[in-house]
mmCIF file of C-alpha atoms in Angstrom:
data_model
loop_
_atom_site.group_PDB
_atom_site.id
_atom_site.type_symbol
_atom_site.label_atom_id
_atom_site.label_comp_id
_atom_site.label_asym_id
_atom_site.label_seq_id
_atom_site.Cartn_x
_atom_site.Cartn_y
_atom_site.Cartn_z
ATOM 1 C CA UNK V 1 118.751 66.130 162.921
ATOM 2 C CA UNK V 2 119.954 67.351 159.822
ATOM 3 C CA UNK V 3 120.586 71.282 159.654
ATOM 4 C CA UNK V 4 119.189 71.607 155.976
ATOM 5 C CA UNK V 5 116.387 69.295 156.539
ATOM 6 C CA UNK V 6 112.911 70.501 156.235
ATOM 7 C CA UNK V 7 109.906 68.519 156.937
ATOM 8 C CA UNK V 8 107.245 71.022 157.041
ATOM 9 C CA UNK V 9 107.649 71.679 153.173
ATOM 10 C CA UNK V 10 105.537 69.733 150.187
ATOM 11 C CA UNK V 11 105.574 69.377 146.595
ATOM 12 C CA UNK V 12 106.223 66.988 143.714
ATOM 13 C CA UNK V 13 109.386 66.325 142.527
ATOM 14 C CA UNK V 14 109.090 65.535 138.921
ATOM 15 C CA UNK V 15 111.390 63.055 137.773
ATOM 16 C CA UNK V 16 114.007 64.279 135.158
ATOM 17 C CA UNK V 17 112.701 62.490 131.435
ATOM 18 C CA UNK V 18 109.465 64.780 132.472
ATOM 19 C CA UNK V 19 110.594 68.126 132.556
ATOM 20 C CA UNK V 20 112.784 67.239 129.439
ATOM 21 C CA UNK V 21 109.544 66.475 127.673
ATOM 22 C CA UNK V 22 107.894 69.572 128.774
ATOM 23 C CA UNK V 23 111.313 71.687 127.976
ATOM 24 C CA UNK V 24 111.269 69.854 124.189
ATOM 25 C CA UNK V 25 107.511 70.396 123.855
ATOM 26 C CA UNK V 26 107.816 74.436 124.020
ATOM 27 C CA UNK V 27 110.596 74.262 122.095
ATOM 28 C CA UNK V 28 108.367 72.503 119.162
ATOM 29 C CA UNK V 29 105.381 74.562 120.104
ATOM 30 C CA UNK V 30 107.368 77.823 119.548
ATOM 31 C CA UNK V 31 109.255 76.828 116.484
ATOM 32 C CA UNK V 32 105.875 75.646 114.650
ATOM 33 C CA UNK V 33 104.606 79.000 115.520
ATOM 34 C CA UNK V 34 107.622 80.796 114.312
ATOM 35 C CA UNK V 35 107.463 78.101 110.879
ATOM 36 C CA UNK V 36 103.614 79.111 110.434
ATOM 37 C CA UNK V 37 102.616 82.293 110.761
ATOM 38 C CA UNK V 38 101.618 84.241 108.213
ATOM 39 C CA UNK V 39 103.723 87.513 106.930
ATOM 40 C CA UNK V 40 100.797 88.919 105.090
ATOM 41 C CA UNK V 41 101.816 90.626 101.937
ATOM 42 C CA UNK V 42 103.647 94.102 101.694
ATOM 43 C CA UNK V 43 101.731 95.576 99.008
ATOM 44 C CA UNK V 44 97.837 94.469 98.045
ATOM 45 C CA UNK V 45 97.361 94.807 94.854
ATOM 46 C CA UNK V 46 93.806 94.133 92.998
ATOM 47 C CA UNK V 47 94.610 94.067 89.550
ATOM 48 C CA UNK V 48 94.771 90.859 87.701
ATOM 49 C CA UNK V 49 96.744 89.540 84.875
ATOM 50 C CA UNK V 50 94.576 87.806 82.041
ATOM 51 C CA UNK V 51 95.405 83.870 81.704
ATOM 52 C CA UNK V 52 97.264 81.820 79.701
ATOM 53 C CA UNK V 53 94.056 81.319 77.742
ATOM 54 C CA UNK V 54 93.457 84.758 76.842
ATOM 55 C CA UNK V 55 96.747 84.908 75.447
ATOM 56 C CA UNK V 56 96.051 82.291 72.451
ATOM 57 C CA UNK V 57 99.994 81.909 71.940
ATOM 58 C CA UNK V 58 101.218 77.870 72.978
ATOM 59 C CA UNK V 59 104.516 79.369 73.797
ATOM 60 C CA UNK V 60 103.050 81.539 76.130
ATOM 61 C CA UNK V 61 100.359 78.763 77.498
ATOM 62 C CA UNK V 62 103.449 76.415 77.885
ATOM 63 C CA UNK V 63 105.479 78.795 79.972
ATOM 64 C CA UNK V 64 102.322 80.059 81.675
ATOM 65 C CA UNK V 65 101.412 76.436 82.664
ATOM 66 C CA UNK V 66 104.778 76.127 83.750
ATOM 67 C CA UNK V 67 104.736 78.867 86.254
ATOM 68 C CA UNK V 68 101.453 77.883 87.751
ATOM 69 C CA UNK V 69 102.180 74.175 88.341
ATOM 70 C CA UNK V 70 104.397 75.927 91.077
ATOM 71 C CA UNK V 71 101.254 77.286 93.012
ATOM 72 C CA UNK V 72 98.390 75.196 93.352
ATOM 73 C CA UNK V 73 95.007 76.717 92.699
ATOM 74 C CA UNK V 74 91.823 75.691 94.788
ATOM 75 C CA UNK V 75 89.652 74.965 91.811
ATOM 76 C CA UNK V 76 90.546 75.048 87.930
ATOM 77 C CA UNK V 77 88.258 77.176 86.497
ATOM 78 C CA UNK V 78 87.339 76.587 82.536
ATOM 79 C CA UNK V 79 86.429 80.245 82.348
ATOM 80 C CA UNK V 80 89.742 82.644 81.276
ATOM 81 C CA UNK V 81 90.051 85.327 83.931
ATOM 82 C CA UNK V 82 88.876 88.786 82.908
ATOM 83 C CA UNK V 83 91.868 91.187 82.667
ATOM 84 C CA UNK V 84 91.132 94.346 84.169
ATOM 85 C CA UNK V 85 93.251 97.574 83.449
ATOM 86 C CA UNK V 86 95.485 99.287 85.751
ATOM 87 C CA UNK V 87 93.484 101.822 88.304
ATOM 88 C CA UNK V 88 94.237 105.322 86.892
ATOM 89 C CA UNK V 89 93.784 106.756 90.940
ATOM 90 C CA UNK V 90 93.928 110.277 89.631
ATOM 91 C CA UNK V 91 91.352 109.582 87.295
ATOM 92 C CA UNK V 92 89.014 108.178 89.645
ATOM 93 C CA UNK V 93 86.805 110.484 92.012
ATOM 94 C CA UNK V 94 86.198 109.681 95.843
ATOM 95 C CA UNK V 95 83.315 111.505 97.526
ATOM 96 C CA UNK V 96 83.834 110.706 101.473
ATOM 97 C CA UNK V 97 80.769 111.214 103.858
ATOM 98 C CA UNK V 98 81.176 111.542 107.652
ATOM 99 C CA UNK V 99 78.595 109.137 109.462
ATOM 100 C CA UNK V 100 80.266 110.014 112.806
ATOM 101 C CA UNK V 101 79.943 112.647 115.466
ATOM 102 C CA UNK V 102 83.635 113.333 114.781
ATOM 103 C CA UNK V 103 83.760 116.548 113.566
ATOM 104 C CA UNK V 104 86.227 116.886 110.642
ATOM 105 C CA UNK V 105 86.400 113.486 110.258
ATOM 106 C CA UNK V 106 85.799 113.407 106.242
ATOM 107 C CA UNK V 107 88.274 115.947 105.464
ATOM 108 C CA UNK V 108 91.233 114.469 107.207
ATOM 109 C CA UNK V 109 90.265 110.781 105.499
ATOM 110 C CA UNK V 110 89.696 113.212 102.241
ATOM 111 C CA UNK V 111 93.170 114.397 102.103
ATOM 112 C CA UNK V 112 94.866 110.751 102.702
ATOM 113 C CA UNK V 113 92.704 109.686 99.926
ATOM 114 C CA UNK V 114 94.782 112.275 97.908
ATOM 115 C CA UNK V 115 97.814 111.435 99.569
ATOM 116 C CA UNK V 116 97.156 107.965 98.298
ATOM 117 C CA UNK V 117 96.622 109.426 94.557
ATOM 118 C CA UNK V 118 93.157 109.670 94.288
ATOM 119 C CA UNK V 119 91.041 112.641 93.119
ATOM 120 C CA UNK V 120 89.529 113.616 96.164
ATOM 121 C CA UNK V 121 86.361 115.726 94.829
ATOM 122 C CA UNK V 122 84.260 116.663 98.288
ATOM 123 C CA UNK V 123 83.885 116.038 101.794
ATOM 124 C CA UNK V 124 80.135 115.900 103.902
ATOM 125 C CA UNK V 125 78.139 115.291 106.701
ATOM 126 C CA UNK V 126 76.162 111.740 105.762
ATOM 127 C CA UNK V 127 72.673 111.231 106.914
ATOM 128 C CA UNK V 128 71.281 108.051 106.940
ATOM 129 C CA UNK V 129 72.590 104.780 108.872
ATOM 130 C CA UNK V 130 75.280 102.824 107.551
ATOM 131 C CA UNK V 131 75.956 99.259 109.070
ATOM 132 C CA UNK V 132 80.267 99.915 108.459
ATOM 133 C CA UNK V 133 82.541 102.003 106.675
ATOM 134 C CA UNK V 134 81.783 101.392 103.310
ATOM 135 C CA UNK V 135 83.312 102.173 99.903
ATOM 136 C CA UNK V 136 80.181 101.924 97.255
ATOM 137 C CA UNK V 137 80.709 101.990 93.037
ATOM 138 C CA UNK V 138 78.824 103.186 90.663
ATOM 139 C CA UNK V 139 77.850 100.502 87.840
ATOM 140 C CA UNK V 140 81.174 99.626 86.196
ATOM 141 C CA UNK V 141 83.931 101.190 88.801
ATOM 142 C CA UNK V 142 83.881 97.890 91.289
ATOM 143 C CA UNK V 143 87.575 96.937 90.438
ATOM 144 C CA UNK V 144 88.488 101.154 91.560
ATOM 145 C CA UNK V 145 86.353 100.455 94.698
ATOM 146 C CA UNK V 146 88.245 97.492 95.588
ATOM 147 C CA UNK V 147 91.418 99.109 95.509
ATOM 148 C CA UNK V 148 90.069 101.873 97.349
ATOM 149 C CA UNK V 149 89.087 99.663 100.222
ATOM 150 C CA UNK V 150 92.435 98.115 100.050
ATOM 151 C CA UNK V 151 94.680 101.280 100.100
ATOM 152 C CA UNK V 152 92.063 102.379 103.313
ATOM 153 C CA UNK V 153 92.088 99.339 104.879
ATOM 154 C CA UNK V 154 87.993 99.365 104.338
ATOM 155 C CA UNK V 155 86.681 95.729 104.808
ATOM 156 C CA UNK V 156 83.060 96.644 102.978
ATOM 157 C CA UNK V 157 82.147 97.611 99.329
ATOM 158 C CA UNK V 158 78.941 97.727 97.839
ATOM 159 C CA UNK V 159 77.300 98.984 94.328
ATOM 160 C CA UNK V 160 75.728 102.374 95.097
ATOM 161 C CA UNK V 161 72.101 103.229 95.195
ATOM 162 C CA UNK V 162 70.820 105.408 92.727
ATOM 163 C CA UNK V 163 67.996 106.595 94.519
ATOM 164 C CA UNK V 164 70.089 108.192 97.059
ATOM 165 C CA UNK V 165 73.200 110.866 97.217
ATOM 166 C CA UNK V 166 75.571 108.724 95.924
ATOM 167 C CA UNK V 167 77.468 109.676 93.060
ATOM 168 C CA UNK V 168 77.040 108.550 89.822
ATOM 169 C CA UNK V 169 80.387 108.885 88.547
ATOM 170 C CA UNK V 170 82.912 109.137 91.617
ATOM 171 C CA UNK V 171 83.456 106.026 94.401
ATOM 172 C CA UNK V 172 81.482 107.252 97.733
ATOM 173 C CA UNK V 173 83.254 106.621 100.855
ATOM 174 C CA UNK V 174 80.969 106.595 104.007
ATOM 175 C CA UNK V 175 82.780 106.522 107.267
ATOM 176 C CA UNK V 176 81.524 104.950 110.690
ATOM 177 C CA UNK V 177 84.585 105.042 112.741
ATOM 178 C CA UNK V 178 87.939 106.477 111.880
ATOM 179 C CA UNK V 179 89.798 104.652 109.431
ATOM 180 C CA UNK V 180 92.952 102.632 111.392
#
């Protein structure tokens, strides 16, 4: 008898071209990963640019058309996009309401709203039932709201309702949860 030998033991002893396989099949698993992920962008931005249409100027169409034929766009659209001015945050007033039993919760979300640049005019208690944190607009003020949700990290915006405490003039931020 052999003094190495074991006969009590079991298992499967893979033959060698498998385990290659396997070892070359992480290998491509992990570098697709690595090759696909998304790096999301570093600053979100709303604002848009107006097209090449808007412009009127065939230099400006040609280099225009030039640049986009780079980046493929899901549908062409006849319309010209609407250009929308830069958000002024200082000029723009955020009301933030506290739908939570966290006490002080508006205030501390109040002052990174100023932090962020934007005229933070008052902090409350909300009372009523929101479904999410929510920035709502007034008629004409979506574009501000949008980048309000975006510099918050807010995945909801609505138009305000007139008929309740919403401001008429100012973005009104209701919170549900503290912001992340």
């Amino acid at each position: 008898m052999r003094p190495f030998a074991r006969t009590d033991q079991r298992g499967a002893v893979l033959p060698s071209p498998v385990v290659i396989l396997s070892v070359v099949a992480v290998a491509l698993a992990a570098l697709t990963f690595v090759l696909t992920r998304h790096d999301g962008a570093k600053e979100r931005d709303i604002t848009t640019v107006a097209s090449s249409h808007a412009s009127g100027s065939p230099k400006a169409n040609a280099s225009a058309s030039a640049g986009s034929s780079a980046r493929p766009s899901k549908a062409p659209s006849a319309k010209p996009k609407k250009k929308h001015k830069a958000i002024q945050r200082s000029q723009v007033g955020v009301v933030v309401f506290n739908d939570t039993s966290i006490t002080g919760l508006a205030g501390s979300v109040g002052q990174k709203v100023s932090h962020l640049g934007w005229h933070f005019v008052a902090a409350d208690n909300w009372v009523g039932t929101v479904p999410a944190t929510t920035v709502y607009f007034p008629k004409g003020m979506r574009p501000a709201a949008r980048q309000l949700a975006l510099d918050l990290g807010v995945q909801r915006i609505m138009p305000a309702d007139p008929a309740s405490n919403m401001s008429s003039s100012s973005l009104t931020l209701i919170l549900t949860g503290p912001l992340s």
